[in-house]
Coordinates of C-alpha atoms (C1' of nucleotides) in Angstrom, one line a residue:
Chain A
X1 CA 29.5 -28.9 -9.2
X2 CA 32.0 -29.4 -6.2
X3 CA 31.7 -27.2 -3.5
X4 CA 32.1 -28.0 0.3
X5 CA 28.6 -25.8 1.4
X6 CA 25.8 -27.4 1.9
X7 CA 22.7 -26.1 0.6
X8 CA 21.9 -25.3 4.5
X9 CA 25.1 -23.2 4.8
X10 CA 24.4 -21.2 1.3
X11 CA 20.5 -20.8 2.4
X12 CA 21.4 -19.2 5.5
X13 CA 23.9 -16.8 4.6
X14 CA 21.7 -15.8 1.3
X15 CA 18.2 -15.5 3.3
X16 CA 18.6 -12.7 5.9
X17 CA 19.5 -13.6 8.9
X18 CA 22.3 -11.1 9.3
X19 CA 20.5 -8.0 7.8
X20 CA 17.5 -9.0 10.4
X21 CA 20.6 -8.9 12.7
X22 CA 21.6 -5.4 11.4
X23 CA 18.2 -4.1 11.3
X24 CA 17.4 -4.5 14.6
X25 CA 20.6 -3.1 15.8
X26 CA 19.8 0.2 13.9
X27 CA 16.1 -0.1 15.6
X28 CA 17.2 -0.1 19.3
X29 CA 20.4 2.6 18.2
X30 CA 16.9 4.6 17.0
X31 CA 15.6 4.2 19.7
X32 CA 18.2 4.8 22.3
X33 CA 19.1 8.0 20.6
X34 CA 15.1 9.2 20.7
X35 CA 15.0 9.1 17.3
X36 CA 11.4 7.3 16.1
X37 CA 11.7 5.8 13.2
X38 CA 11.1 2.2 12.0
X39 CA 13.6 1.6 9.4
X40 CA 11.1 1.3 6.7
X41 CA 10.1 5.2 7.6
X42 CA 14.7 5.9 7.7
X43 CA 14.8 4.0 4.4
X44 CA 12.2 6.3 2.7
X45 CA 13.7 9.5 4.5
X46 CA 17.0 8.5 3.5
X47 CA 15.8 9.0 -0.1
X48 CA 14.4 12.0 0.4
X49 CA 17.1 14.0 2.1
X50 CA 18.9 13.6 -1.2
X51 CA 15.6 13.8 -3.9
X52 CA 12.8 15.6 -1.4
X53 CA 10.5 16.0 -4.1
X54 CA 10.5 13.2 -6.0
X55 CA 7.4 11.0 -7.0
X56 CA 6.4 7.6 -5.1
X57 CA 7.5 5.5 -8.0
X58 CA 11.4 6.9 -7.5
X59 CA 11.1 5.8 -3.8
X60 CA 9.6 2.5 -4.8
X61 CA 12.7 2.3 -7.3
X62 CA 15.7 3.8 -5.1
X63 CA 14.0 1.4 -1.7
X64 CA 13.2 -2.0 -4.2
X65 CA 9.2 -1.8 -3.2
X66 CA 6.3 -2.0 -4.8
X67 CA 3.5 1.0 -5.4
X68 CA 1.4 -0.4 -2.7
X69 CA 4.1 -0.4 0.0
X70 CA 4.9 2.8 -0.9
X71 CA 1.3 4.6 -1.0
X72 CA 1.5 3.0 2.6
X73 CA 4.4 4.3 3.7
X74 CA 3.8 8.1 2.7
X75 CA 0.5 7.5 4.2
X76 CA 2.1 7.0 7.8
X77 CA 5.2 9.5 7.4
X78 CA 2.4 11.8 6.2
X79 CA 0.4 11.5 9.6
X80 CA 3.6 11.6 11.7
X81 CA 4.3 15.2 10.0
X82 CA 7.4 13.7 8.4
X83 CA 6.5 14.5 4.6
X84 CA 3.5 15.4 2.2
X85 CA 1.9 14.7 -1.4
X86 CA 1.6 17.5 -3.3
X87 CA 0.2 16.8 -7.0
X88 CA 2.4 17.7 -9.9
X89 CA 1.1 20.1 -12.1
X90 CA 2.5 19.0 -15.0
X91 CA 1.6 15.4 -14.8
X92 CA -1.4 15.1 -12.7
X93 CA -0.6 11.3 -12.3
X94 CA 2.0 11.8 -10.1
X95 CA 2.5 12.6 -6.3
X96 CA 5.4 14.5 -5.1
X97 CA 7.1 13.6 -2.0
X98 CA 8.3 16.4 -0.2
X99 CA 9.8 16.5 3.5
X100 CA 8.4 19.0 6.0
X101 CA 10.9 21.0 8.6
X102 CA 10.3 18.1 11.0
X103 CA 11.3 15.1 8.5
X104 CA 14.2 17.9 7.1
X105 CA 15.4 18.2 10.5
X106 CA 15.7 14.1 11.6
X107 CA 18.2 13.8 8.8
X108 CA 21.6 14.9 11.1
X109 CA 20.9 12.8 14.5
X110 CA 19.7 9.5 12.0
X111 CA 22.9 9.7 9.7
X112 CA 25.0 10.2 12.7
X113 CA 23.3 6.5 14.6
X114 CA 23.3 4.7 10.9
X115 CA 26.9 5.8 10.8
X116 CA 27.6 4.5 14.0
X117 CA 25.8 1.6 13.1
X118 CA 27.1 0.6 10.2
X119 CA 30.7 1.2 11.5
X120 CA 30.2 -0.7 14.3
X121 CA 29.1 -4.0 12.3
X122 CA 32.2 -4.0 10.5
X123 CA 35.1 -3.1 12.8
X124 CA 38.0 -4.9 12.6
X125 CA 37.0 -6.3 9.2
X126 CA 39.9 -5.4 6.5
X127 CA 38.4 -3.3 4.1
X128 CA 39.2 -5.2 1.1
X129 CA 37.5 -8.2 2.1
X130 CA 34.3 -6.0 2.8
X131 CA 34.8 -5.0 -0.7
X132 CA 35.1 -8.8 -1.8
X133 CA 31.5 -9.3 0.0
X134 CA 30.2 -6.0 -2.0
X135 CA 31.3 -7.4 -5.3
X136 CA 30.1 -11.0 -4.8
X137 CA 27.1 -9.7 -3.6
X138 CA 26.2 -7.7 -7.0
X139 CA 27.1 -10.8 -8.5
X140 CA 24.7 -12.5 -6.6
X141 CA 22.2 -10.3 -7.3
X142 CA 22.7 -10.2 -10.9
X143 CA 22.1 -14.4 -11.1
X144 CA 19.3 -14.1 -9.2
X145 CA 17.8 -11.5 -11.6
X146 CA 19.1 -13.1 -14.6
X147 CA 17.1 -15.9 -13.3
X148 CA 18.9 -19.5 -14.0
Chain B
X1 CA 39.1 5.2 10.6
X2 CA 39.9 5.6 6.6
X3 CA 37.8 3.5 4.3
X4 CA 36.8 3.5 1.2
X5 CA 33.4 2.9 1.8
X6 CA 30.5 5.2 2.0
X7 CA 28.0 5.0 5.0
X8 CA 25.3 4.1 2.4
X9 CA 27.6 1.3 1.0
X10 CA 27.8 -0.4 3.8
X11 CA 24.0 0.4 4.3
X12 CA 23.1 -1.2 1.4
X13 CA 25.0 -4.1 2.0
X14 CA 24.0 -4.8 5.5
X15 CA 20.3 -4.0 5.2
X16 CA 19.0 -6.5 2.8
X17 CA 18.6 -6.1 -0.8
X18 CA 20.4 -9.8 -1.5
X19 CA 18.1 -11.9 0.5
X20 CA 15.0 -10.2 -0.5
X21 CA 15.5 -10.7 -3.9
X22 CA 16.7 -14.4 -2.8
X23 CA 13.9 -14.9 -1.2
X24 CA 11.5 -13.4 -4.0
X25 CA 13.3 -15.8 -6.4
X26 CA 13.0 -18.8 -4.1
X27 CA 8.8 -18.4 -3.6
X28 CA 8.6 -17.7 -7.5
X29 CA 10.5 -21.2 -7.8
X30 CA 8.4 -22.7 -5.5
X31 CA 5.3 -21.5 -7.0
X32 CA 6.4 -22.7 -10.7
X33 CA 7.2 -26.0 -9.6
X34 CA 3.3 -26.3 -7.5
X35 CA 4.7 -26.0 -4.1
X36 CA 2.6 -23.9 -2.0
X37 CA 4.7 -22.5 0.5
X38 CA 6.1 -19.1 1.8
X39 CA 9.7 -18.7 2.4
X40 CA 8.4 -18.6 6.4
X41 CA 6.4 -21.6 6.5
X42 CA 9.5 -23.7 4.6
X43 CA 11.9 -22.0 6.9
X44 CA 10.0 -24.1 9.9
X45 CA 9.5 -26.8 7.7
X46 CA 13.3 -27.0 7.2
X47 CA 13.9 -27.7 10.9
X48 CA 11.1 -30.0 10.9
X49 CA 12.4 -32.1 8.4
X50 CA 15.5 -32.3 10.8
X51 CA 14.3 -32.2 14.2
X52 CA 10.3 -33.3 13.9
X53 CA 8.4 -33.4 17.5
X54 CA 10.9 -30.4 18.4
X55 CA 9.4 -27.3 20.8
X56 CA 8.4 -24.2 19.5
X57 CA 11.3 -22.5 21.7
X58 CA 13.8 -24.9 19.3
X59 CA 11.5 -23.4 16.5
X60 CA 12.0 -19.6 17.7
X61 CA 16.0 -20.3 18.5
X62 CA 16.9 -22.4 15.2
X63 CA 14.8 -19.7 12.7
X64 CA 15.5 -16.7 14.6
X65 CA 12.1 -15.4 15.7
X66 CA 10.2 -15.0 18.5
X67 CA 7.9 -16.7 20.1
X68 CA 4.7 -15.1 19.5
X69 CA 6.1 -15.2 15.4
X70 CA 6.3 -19.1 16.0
X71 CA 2.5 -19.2 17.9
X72 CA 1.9 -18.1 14.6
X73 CA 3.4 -19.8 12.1
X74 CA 2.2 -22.7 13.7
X75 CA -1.5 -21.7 13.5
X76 CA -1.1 -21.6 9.9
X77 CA 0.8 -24.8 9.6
X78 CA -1.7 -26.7 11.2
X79 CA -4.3 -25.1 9.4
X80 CA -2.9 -26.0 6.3
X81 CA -2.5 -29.2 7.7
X82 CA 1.4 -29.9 7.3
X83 CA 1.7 -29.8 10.9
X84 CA 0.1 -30.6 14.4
X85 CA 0.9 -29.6 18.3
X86 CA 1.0 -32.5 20.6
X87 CA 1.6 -31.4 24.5
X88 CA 4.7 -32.8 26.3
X89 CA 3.9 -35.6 28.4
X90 CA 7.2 -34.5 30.6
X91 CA 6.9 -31.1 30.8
X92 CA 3.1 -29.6 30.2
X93 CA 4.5 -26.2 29.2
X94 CA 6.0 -27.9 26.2
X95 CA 4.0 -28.3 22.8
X96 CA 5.8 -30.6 20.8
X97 CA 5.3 -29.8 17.1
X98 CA 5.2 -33.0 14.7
X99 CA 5.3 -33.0 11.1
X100 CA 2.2 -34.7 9.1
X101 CA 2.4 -37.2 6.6
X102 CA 1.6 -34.4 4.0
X103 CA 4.4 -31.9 5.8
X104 CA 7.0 -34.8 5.2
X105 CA 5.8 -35.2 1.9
X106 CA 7.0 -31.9 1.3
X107 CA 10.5 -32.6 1.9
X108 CA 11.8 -34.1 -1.1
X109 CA 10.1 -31.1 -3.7
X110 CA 10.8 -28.6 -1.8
X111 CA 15.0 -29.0 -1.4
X112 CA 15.0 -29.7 -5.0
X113 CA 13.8 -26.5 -5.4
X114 CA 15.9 -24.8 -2.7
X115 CA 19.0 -26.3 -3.9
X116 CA 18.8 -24.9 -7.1
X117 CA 17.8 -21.6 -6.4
X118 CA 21.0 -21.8 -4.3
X119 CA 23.3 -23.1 -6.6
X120 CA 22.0 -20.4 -9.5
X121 CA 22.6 -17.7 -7.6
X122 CA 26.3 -18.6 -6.5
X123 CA 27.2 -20.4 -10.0
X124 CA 30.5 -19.1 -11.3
X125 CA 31.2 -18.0 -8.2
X126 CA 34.8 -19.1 -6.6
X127 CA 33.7 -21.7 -3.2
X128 CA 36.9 -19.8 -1.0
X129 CA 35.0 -16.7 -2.1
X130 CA 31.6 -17.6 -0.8
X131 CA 33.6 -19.1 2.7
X132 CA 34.8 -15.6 2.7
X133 CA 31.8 -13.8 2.2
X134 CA 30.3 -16.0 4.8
X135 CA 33.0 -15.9 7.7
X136 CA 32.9 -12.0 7.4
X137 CA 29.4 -12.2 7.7
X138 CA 29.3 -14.0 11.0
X139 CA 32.0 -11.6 11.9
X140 CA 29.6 -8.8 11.5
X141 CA 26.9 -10.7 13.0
X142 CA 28.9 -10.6 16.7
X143 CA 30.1 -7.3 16.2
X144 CA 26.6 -6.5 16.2
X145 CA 25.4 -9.0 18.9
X146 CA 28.1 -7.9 21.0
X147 CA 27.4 -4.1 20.6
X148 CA 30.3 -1.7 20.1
Chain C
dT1 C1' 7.0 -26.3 51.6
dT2 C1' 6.0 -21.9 50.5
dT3 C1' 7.8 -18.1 47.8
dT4 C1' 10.3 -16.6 44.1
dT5 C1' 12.2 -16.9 39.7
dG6 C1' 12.4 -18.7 35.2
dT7 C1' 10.5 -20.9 30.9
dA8 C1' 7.0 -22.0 27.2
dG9 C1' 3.4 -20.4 24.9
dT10 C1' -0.6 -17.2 23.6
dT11 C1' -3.1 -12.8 22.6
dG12 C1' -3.4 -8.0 21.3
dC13 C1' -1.5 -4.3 18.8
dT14 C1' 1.1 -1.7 15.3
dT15 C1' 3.7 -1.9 11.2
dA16 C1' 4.9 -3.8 6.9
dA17 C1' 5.4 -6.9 2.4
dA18 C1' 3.6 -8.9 -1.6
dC19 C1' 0.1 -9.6 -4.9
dA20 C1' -4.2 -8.7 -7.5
dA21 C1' -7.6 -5.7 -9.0
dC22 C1' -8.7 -1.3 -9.8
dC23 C1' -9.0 4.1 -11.2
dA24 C1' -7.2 8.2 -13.4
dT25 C1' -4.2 10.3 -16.5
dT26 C1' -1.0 10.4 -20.2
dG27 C1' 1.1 8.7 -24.6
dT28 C1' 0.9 6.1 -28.8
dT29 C1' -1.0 4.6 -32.9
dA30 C1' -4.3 3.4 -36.3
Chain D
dT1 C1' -9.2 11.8 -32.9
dA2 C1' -10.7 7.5 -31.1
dA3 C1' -9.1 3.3 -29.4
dC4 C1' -5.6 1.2 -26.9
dA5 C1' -1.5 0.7 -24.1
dA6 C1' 1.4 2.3 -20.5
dT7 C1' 2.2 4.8 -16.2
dG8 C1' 1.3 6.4 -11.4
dG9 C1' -1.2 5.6 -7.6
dT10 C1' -4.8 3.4 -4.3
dT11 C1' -7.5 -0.3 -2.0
dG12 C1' -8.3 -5.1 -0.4
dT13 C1' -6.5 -9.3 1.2
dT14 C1' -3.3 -12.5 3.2
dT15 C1' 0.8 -13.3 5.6
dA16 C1' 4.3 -12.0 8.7
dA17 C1' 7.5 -9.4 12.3
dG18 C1' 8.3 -7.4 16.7
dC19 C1' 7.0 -5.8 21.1
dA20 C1' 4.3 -5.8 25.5
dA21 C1' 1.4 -8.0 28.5
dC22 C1' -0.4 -12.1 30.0
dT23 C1' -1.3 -17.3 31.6
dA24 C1' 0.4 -21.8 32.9
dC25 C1' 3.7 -24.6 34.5
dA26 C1' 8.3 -25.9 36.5
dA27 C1' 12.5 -25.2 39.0
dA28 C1' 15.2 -23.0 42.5
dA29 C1' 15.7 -20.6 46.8
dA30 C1' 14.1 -19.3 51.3

DNA sequence: TTTTTGTAGTTGCTTAAACAACCATTGTTA
DNA sequence: TAACAATGGTTGTTTAAGCAACTACAAAAA
């Protein structure tokens, strides 16, 4: 295989360091906007603003954790009075998630910094090539998954 | 600004789903072939390897974390035995960090490893592509280093 | 040369990821 | 329907990130 990257280049560009980048800029934007949230706590919100009531395995699915990280997770946006379990009746397995008026009402001023956020990261970057990234990216993902 | 691009798009890209499942494929690689490392502890190794009796500042700067992050990484290394802290002679703020005979031993395994996972998850992927992918995304990482 | 400023590293704290082991409930099948 | 498998969730453990507060030493400024 001829390629002019070294594995160095390819390992840095595939291991994180620009989402840790990201991250934190959407941390201190958060923050400078009063809004207090870690962006494990946005991620989950951000799922359910569009499925509050859904169980802890969807948010595992829909935020690629597992169980454990989850149960954890509902346990701190529960005791910040950001959501609550409710049982299902039908299935008594399952937890509901479901956002109270305080974890309803974070959803405008969040959106709003992530949108700001995101648009910031990729200003002056041609729209087309972002899509390139998108689309090598799912390919990416997809070898990784399909393992070797 | 007119894009086709959703907010959560461009969330999705920037956030991290690639390198978490890199990384997740790259420690189950490592563990199938009896190397018994986490992506963080390789990640210092990999400068090591490079730059051995280096401070933990060059540590923090060339891995992106911060210094209390390297105190600890350290701890563990030289619990584990792969590494050791010797003082500076020069400068007595300075622990140099030096690789041990069984760190170095490391080496050779371990970029085997590394190099494949890298090379199976860009396979059939075009090299200009992957320059691309990775100029825009050091694009995206000033935008966000030099705020909006 | 004393004071001030900066640099290197550590400790404490909170938050989180990943994995294994586990319990309860539900679904399947023999 | 009784045994077994699958699903949803929790707990325990290890490892790590990120921030603030701190100590020790060095360099620069007064």
């Amino acid at each position: 295989m001829e390629t002019i990257f070294t594995t160095e280049n390819l390992y840095n560009l595939l291991s994180g360091r620009i989402p840790s980048a990201f991250n934190r800029a959407l941390l201190n934007q958060f923050k400078a906007n009063g809004i207090n949230l870690t962006k494990e706590q946005w991620s989950i919100l951000a799922v359910l603003w569009k499925k509050d009531g859904c169980s802890q395995q969807v948010l595992a699915d829909e935020t690629y954790r597992d169980k454990p990280s989850i149960t954890r997770l509902i346990d701190h946006l529960e005791k910040e009075g950001l959501a609550e379990r409710r049982p299902d009746k039908k299935d008594r397995r399952l937890n509901l998630i479901f956002l109270t008026e305080q974890g309803r009402s974070l959803e405008e001023g969040a959106m709003k910094v992530v949108d700001q956020t995101v648009n910031s990261a990729v200003r002056d970057i041609d729209p087309e090539v972002i899509q390139l990234v998108r689309d090598t990216f799912i390919r990416i993902y997809n070898n990784l998954e399909t393992k070797k």
